[in-house]
PDB file of C-alpha atoms in Angstrom:
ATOM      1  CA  UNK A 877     109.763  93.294 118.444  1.00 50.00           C
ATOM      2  CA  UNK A 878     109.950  96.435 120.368  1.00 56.00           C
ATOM      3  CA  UNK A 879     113.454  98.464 120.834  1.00 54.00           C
ATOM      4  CA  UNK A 880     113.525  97.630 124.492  1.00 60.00           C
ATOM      5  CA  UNK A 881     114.556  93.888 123.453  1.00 64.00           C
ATOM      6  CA  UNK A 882     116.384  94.253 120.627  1.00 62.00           C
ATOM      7  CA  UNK A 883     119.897  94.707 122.985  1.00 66.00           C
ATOM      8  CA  UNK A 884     119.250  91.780 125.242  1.00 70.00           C
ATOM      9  CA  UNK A 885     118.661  89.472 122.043  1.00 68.00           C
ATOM     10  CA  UNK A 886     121.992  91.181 120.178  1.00 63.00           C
ATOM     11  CA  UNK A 887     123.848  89.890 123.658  1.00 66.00           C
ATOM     12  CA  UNK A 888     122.750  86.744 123.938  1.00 66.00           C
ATOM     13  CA  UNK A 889     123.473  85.834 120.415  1.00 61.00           C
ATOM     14  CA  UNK A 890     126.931  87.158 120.340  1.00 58.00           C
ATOM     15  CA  UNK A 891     127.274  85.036 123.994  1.00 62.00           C
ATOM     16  CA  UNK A 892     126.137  82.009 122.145  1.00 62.00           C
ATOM     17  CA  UNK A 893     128.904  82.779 119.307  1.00 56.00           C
ATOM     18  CA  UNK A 894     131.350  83.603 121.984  1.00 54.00           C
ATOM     19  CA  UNK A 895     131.279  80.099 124.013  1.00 56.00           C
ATOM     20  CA  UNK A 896     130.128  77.698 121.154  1.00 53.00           C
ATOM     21  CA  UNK A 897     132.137  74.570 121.928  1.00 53.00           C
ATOM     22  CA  UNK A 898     135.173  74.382 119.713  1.00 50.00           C
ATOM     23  CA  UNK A 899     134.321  70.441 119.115  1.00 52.00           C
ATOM     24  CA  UNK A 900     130.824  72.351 116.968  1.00 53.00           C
ATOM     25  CA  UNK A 901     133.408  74.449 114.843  1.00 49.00           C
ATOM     26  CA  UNK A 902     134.076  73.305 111.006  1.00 48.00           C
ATOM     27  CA  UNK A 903     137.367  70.972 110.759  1.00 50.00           C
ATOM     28  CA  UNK A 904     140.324  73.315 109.404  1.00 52.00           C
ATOM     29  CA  UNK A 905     140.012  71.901 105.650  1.00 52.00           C
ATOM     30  CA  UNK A 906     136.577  74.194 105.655  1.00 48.00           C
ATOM     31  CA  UNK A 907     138.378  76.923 105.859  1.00 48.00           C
ATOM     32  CA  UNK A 908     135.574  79.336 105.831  1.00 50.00           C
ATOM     33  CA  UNK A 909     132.868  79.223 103.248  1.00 54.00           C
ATOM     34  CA  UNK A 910     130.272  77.391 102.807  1.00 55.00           C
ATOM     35  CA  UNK A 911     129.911  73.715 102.222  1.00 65.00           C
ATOM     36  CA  UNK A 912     126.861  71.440 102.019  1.00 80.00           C
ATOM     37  CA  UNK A 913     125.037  71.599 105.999  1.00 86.00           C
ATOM     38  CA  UNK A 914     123.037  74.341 107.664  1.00 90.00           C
ATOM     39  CA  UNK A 915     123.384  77.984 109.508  1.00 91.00           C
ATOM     40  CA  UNK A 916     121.667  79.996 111.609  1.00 94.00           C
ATOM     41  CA  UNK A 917     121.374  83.138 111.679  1.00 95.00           C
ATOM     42  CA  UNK A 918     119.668  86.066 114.048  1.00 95.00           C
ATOM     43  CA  UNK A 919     119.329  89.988 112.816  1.00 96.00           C
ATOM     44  CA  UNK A 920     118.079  93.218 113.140  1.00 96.00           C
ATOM     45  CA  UNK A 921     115.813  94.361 109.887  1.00 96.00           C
ATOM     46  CA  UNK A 922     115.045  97.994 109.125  1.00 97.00           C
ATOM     47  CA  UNK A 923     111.549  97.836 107.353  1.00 96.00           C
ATOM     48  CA  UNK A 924     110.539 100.383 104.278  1.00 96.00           C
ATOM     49  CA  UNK A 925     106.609 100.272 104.157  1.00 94.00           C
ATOM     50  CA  UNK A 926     105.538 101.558 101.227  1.00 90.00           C
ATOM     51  CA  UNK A 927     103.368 104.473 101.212  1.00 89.00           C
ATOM     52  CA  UNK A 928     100.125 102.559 100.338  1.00 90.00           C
ATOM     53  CA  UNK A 929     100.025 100.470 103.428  1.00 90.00           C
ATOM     54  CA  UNK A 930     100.438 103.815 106.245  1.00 89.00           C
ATOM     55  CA  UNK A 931     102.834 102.342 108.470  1.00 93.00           C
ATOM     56  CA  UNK A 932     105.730 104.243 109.826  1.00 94.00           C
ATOM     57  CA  UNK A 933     109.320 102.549 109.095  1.00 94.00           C
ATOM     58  CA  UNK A 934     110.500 100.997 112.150  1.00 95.00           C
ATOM     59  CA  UNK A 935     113.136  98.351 113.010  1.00 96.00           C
ATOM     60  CA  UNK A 936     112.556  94.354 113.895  1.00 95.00           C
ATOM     61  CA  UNK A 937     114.195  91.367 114.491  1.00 95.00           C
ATOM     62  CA  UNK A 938     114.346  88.060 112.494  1.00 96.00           C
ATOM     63  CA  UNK A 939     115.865  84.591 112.841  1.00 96.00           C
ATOM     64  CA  UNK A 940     116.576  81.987 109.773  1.00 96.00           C
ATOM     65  CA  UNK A 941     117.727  78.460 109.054  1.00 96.00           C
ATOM     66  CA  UNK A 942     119.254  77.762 105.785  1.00 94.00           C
ATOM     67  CA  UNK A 943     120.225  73.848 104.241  1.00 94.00           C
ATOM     68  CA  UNK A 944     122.847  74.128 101.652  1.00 91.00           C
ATOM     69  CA  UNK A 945     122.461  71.314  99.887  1.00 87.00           C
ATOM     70  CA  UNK A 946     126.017  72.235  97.573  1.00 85.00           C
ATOM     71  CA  UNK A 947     128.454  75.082  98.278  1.00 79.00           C
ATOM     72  CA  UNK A 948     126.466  77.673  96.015  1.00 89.00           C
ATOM     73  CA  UNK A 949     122.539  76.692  96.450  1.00 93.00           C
ATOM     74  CA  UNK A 950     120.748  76.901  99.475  1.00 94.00           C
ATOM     75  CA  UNK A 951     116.684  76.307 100.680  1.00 96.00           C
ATOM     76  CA  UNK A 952     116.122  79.197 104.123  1.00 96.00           C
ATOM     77  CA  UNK A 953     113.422  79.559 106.275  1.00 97.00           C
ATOM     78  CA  UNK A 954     113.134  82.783 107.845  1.00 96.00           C
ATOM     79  CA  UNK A 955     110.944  84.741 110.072  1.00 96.00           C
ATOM     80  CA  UNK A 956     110.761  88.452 110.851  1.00 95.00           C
ATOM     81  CA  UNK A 957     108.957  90.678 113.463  1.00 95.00           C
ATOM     82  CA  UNK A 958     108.273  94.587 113.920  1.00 96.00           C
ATOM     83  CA  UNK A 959     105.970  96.597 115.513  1.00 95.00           C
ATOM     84  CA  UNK A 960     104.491  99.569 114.236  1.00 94.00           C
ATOM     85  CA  UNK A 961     102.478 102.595 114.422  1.00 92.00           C
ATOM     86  CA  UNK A 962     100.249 103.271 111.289  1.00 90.00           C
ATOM     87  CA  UNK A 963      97.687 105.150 110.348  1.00 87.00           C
ATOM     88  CA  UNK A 964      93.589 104.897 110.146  1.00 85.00           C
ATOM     89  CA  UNK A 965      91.140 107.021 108.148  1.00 79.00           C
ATOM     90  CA  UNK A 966      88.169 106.627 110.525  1.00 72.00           C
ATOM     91  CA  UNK A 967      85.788 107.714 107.061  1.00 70.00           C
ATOM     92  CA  UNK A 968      85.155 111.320 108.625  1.00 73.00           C
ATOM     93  CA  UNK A 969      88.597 112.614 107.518  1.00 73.00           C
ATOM     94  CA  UNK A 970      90.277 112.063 110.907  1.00 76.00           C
ATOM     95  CA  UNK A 971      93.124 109.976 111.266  1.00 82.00           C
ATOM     96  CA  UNK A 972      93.891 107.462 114.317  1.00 87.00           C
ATOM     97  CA  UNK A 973      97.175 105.669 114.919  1.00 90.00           C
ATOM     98  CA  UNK A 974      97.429 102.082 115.348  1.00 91.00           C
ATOM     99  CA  UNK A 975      99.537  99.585 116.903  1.00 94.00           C
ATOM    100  CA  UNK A 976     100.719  97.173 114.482  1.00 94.00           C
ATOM    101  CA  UNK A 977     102.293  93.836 114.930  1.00 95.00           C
ATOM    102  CA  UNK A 978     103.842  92.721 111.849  1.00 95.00           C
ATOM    103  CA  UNK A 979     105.249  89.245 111.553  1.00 96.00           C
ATOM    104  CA  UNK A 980     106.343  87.635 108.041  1.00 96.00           C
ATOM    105  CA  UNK A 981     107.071  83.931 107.183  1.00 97.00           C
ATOM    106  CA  UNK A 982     109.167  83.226 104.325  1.00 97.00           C
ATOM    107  CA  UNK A 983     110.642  80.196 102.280  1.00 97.00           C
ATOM    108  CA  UNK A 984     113.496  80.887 100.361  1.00 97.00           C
ATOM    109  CA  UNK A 985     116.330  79.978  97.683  1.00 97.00           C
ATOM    110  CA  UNK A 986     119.832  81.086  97.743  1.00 96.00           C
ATOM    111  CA  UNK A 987     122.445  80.950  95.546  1.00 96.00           C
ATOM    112  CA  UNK A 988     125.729  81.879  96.589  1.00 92.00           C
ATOM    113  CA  UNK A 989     128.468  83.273  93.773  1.00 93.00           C
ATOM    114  CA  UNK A 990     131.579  82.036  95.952  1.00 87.00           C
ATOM    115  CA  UNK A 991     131.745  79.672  98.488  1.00 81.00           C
ATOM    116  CA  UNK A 992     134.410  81.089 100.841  1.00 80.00           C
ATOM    117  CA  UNK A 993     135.365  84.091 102.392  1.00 87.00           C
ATOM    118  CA  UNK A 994     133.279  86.824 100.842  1.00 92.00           C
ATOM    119  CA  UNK A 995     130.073  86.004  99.810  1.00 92.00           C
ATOM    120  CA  UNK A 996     127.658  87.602  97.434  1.00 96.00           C
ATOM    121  CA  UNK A 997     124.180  85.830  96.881  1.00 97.00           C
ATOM    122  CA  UNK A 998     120.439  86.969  95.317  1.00 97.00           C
ATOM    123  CA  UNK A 999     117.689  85.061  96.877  1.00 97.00           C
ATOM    124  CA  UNK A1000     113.835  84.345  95.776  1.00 97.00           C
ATOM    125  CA  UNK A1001     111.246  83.366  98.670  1.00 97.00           C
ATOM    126  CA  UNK A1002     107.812  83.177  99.267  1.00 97.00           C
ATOM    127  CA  UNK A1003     105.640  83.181 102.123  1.00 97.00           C
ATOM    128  CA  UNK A1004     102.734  85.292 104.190  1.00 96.00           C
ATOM    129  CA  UNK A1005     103.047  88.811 105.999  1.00 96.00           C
ATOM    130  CA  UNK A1006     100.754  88.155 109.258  1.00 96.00           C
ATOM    131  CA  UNK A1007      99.171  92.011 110.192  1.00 95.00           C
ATOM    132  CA  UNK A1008      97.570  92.495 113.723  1.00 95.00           C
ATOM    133  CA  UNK A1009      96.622  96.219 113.436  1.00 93.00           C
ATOM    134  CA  UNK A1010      95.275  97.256 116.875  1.00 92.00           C
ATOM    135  CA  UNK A1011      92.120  99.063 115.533  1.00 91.00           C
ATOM    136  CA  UNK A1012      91.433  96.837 112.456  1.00 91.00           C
ATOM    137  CA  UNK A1013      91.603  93.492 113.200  1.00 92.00           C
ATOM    138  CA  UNK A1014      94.087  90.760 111.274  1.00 94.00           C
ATOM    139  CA  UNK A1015      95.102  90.115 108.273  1.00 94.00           C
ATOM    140  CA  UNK A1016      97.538  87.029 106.770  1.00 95.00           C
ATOM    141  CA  UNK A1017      98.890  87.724 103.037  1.00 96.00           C
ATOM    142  CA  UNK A1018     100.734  85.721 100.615  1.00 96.00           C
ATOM    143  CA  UNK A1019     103.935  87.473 100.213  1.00 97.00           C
ATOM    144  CA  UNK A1020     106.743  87.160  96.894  1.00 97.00           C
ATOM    145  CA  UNK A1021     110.642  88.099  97.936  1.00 97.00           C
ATOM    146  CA  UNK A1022     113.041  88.740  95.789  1.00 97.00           C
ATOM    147  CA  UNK A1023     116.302  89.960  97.520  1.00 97.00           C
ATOM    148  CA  UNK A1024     120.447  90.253  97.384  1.00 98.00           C
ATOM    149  CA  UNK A1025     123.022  90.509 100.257  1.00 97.00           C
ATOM    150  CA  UNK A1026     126.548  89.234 101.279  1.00 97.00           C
ATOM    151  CA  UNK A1027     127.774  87.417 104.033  1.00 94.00           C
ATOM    152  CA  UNK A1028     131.594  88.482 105.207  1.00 94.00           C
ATOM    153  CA  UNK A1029     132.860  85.510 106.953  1.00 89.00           C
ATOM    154  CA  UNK A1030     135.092  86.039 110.440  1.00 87.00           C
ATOM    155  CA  UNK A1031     136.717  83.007 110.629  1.00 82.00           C
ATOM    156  CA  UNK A1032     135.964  79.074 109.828  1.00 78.00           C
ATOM    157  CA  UNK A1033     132.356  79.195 110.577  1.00 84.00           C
ATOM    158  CA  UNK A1034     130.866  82.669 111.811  1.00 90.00           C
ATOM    159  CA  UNK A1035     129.823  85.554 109.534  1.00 92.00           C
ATOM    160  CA  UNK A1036     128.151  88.913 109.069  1.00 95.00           C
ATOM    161  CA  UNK A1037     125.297  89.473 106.604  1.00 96.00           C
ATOM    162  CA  UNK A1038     124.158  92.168 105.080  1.00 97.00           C
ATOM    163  CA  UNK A1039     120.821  92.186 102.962  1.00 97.00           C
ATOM    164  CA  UNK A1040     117.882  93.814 101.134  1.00 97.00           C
ATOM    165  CA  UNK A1041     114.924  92.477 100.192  1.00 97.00           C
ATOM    166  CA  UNK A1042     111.736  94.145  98.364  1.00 97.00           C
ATOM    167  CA  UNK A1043     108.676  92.146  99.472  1.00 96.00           C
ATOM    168  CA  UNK A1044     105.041  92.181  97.495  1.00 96.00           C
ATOM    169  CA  UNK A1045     101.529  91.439  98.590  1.00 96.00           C
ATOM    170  CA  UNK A1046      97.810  91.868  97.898  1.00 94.00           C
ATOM    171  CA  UNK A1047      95.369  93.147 100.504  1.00 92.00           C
ATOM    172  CA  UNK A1048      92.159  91.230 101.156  1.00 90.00           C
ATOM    173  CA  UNK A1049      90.681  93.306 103.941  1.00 87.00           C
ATOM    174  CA  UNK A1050      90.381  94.354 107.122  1.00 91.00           C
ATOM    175  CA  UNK A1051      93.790  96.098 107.419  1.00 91.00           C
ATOM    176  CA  UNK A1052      94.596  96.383 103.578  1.00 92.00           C
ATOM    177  CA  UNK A1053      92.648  97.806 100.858  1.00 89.00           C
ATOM    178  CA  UNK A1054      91.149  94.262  99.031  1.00 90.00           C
ATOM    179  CA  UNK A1055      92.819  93.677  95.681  1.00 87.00           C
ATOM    180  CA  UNK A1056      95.481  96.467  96.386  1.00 92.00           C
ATOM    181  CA  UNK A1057      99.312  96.010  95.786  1.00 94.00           C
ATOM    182  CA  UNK A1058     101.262  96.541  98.325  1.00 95.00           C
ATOM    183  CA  UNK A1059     105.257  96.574  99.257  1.00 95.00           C
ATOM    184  CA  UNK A1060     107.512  96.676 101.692  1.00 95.00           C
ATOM    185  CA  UNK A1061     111.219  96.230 101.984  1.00 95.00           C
ATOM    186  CA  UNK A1062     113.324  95.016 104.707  1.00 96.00           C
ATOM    187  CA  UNK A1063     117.632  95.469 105.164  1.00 96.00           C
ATOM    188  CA  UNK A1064     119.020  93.413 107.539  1.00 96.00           C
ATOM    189  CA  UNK A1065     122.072  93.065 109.225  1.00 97.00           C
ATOM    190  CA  UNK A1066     123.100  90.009 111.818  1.00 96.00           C
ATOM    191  CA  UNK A1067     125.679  87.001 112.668  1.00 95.00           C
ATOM    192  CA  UNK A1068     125.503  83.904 111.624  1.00 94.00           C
ATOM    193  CA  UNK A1069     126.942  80.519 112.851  1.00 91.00           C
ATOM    194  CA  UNK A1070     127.468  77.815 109.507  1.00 87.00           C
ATOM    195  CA  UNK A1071     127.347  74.164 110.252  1.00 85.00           C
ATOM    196  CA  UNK A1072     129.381  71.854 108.034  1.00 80.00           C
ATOM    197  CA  UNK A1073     128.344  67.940 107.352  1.00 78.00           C
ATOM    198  CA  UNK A1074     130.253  65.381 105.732  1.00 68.00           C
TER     199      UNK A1074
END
């Protein structure tokens, strides 16, 4: 996601929290927290490459869906994009820059410490980094999460988040060294909406 879109998406997601019909807002006995149903949730992500892979740090975008299936444990789904410059050794000691299009898939648990009002959680995910480096080719990698955040909550049903997560991977050629060990992390910051059921 380039920087050019990241304030049109930031506007329409705060529109969609601003005019959300009330009728799709928890009933008052929820009185913020979370409870078994879903969320969603859209964010910015600022993403740490680790020396190893030559990419520059750059920020992305990401959207998730999370079922809690009880007020502390919860299954997400969550996808991220960035794009990227990095860096090629072309074998004669010159180095070319790349465009890189970075998009990961994760699957992940949650468990929440409280269930209301401020939120604390660690979370454990995996899922595949997708690389589409502009001189290389593509690469897809399994990927291992293992992060911790907290969600602030603004009322019955929005909140803000706040996370970290340190992500790990193993190259298999053309755009990372084959058998290498790799990380990344990404923080994240967004607004989420919670849905409550019965």
């Amino acid at each position: 996601m380039t920087v050019k879109r990241l304030p049109p998406a930031l506007c329409a997601l705060v529109a969609c929290l601003i005019f959300v019909p009330a009728t799709w807002a928890a009933p008052r006995r929820y009185a913020g927290g979370f409870r078994r149903g879903f969320e969603l949730n859209a964010y910015f992500t600022f993403d740490n490459f680790g020396t190893k892979t030559a990419l520059d740090d750059d920020f992305g975008g990401g959207f998730r869906f999370g079922y809690l299936y009880n007020p502390q444990q919860e299954i997400e789904f969550l996808v991220n994009g960035v794009s990227t410059t990095g860096t090629v050794d072309d074998g004669f000691g010159n180095l070319l820059l790349a465009n890189d299009d970075i998009t990961h898939f994760q699957t992940a648990y949650v468990f929440n410490f409280t269930t209301h009002d401020v939120v604390p959680y660690v979370t454990a995910g995996i899922g595949f980094i997708h690389t589409d480096d502009s001189l290389l080719g593509t690469e897809t990698d399994a990927t291992l999460g293992l992060g911790a955040g907290i969600r602030f909550f603004l009322g019955r049903v929005a909140y803000a988040r706040f996370e970290a997560r340190q992500n790990f991977f193993s190259g298999n050629l053309p755009v990372y060294q084959d058998g290498e060990g790799f990380t990344f992390q990404e923080m994240s910051f967004g607004i989420g909406w919670r849905f409550p059921t019965p």
